[in-house]
Coordinates of C-alpha atoms and ligand atoms in Angstrom, one line a residue:
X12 CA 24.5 8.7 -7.1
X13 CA 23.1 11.0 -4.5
X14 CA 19.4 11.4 -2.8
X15 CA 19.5 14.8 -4.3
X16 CA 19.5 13.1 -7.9
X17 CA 17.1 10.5 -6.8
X18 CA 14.8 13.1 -5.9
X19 CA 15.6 15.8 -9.3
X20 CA 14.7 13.0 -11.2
X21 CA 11.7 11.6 -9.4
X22 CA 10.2 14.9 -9.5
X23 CA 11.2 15.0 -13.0
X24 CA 9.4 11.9 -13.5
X25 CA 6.6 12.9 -11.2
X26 CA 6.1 16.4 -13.2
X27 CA 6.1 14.9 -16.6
X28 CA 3.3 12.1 -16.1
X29 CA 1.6 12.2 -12.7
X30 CA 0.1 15.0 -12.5
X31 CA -2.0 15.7 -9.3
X32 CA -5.3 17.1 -8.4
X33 CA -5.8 19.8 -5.3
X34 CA -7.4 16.5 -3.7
X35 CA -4.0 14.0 -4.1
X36 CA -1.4 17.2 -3.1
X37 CA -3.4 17.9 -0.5
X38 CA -3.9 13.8 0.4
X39 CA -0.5 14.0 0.2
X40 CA 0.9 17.2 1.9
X41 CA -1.6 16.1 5.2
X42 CA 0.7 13.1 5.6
X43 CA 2.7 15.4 7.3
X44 CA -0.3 15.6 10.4
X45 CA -0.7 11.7 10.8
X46 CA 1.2 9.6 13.3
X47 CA 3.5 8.6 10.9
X48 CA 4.9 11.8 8.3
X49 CA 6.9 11.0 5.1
X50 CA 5.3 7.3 5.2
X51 CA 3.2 8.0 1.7
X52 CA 3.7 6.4 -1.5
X53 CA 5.4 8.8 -3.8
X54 CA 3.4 10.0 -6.5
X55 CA 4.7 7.6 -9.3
X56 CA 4.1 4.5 -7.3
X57 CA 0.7 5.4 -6.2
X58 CA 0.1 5.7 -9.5
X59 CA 1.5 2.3 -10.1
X60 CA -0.8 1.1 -7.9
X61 CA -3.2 2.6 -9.7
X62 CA -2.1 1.2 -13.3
X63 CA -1.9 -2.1 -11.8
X64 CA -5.7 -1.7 -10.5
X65 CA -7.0 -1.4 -13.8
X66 CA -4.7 -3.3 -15.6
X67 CA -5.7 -6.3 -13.5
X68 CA -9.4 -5.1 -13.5
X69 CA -9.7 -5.1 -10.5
X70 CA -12.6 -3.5 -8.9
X71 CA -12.6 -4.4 -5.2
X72 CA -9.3 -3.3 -3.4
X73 CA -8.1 -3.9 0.0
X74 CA -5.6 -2.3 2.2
X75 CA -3.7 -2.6 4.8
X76 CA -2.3 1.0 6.5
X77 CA -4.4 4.0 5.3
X78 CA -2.7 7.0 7.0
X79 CA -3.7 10.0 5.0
X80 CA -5.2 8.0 2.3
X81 CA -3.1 9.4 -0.4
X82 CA -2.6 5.8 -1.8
X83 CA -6.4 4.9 -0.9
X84 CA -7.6 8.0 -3.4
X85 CA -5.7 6.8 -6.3
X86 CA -6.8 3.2 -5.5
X87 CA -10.1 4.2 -5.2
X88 CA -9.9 6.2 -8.3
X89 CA -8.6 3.0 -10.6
X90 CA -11.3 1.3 -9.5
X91 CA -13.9 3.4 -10.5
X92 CA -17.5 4.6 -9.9
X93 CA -18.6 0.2 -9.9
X94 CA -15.5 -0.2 -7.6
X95 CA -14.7 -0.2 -3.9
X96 CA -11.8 0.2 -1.5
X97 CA -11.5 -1.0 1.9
X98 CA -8.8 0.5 4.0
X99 CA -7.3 -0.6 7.6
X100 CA -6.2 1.9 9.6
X101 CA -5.1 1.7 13.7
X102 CA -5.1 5.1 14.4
X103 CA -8.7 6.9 14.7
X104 CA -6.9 10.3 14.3
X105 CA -5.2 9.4 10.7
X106 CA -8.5 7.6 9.9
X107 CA -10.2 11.1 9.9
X108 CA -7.6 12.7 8.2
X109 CA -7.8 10.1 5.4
X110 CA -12.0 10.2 5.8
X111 CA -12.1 13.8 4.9
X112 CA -9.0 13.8 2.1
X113 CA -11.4 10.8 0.4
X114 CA -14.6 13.2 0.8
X115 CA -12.6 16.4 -0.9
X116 CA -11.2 13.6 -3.8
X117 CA -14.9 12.9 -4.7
X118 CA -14.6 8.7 -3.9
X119 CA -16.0 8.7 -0.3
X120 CA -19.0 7.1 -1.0
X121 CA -16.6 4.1 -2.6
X122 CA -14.4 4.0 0.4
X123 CA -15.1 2.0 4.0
X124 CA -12.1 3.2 6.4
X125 CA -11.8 0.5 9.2
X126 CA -10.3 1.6 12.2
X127 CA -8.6 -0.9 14.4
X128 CA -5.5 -3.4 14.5
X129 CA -5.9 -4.4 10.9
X130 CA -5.7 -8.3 12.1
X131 CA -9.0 -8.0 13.8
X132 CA -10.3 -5.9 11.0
X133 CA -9.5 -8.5 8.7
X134 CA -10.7 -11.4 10.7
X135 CA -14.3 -9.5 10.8
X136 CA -13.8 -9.6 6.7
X137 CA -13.2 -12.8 6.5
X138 CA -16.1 -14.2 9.2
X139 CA -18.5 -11.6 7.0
X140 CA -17.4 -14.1 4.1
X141 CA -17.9 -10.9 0.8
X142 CA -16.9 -10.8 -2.2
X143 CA -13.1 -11.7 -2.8
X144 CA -10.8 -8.5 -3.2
X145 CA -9.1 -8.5 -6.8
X146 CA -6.4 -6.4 -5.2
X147 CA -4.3 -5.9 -1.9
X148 CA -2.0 -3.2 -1.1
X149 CA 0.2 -4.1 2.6
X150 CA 1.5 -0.9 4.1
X151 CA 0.7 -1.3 7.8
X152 CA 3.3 -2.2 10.4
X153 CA 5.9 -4.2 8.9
X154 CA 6.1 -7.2 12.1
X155 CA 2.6 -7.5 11.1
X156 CA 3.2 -8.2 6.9
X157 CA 2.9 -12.2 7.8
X158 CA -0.6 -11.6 9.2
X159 CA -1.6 -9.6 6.4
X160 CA -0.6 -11.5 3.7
X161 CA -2.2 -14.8 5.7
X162 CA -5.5 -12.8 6.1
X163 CA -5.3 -11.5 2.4
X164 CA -5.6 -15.3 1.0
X165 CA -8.2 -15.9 2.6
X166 CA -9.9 -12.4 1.3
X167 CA -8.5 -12.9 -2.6
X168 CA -9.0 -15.4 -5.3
X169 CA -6.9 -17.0 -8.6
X170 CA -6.0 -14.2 -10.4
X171 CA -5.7 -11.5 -7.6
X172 CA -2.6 -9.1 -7.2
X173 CA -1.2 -8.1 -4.1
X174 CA 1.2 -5.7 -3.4
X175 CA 3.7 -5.4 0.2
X176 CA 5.2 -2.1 0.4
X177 CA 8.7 -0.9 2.0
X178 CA 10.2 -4.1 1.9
X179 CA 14.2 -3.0 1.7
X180 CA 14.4 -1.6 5.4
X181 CA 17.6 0.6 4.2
X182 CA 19.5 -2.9 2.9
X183 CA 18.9 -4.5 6.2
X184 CA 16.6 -7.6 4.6
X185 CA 19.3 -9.1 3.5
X186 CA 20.2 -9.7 7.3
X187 CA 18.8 -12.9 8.9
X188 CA 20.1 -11.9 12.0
X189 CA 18.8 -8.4 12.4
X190 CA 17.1 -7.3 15.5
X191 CA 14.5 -5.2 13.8
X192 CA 10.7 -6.7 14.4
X193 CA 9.9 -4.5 10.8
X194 CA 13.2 -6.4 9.5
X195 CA 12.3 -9.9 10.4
X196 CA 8.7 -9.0 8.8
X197 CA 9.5 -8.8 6.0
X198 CA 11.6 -11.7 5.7
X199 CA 9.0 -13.9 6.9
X200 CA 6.6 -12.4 4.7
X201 CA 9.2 -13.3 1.5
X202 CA 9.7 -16.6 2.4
X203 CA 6.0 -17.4 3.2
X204 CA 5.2 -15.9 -0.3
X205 CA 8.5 -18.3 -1.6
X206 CA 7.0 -21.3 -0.2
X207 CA 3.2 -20.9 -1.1
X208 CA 2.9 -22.7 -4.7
X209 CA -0.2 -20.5 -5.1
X210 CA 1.9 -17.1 -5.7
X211 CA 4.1 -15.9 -8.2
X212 CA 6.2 -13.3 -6.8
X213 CA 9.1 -10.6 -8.2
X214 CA 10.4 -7.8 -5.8
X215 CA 12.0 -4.4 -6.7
X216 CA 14.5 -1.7 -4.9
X217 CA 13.7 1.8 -6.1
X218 CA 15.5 5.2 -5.8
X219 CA 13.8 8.7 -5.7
X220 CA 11.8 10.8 -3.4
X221 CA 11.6 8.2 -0.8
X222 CA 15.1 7.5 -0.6
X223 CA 16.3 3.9 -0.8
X224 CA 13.2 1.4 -0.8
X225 CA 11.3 -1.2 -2.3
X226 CA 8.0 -3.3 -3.2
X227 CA 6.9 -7.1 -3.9
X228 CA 4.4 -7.8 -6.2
X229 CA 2.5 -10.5 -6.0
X230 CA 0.3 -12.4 -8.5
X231 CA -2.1 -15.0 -7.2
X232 CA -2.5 -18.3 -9.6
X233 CA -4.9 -20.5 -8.3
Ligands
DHB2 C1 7.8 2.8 7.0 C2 6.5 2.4 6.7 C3 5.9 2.8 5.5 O1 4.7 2.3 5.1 C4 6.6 3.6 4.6 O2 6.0 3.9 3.5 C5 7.9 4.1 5.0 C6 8.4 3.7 6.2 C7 8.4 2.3 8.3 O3 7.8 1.6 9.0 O4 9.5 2.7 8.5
MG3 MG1 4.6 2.3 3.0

């Protein structure tokens, strides 16, 4: 199969049950002026994210990577008016791109946008000692997925989902000798998750508008 039927039936899929607001096209058009274009969820996994949000009922959300904040408005529409997201973003420039698609999506006042490496973000979280998040979402740099997913169990509790985005690096995972730092990432990231008797884990490839890819979902036990 092709990436042109990938995409026919993503936008099939996409058309048919995720409908979009002005606020999430535009969320999700304005990718294209952050550091990093094309690097959004597609539309029927951010509203994954969102199903699993509220399926989990979860109503404090954490994220790693905000870019435009395309993901971050459907996050921070699962969790609802109660709820609140809090997104780590390095780049001051995407963080106001993201800032202002939040304000035009009507969930700004639910959203705190954290600019900075999101290891010293998350540190500060943790030494502030709040309320455990119910649900991560990892999309940052992908040398930095070990970190994250370190800093997020100290930041979640028993019963907590977390999910690690992009995690099939175009089939190179499978390779423990790559040379990519986003490759060896995510491997590390797997096999901490395969090792911590805390986490049940299951990952998935997926075809479509993003091309070749892939997520792990994670569901903390105890
Ligand atoms: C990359 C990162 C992302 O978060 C994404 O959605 C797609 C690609 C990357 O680092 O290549
Ligand atoms: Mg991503």
């Amino acid at each position: 199969q092709s990436d042109e039927a990938w995409r026919e039936v993503d936008a099939y899929f996409a058309d048919t049950l995720v409908p979009e607001d002005r606020a999430l096209r535009e969320a999700r058009e304005s990718g294209g002026l952050t550091t990093m274009p094309q690097a959004e969820v597609a539309p029927n996994q951010g509203k994954l994210l969102a199903m699993l949000c509220r399926i989990a009922g979860a109503a404090r959300v954490l994220e790693f990577g905000t870019l435009a904040g395309y993901s971050t408005v459907w996050l921070a529409r699962a969790v609802g008016d109660g709820g609140h997201v809090t997104s780590l973003e390095l780049e001051e420039r995407n963080a106001g791109i993201a800032r202002e698609n939040l304000r035009r999506a009507g969930v700004a006042d639910r959203v705190d946008v954290i600019v900075g490496p999101a290891a010293d973000s998350a540190r500060r979280l943790i030494e502030e000692g709040g309320e455990p998040y119910d649900f991560v979402f990892i999309d940052a740099d992908k040398p930095g997925n070990p970190a994250y997913l370190a800093a997020s169990l100290e930041l979640t509790q028993p019963g907590s989902v977390i999910v690690i985005d992009n995690v099939v690096r175009n089939g190179a995972v499978t390779d423990p000798a790559s040379p990519d730092e986003r490759v060896q990432g995510v491997r590390r990231v797997l096999a901490d998750i395969a090792h911590d008797a805390r986490l049940e884990a299951t990952a998935l490839q997926t075809v479509g508008s993003k091309g070749w890819d892939g997520f792990v979902v994670i569901r903390r036990s105890r």
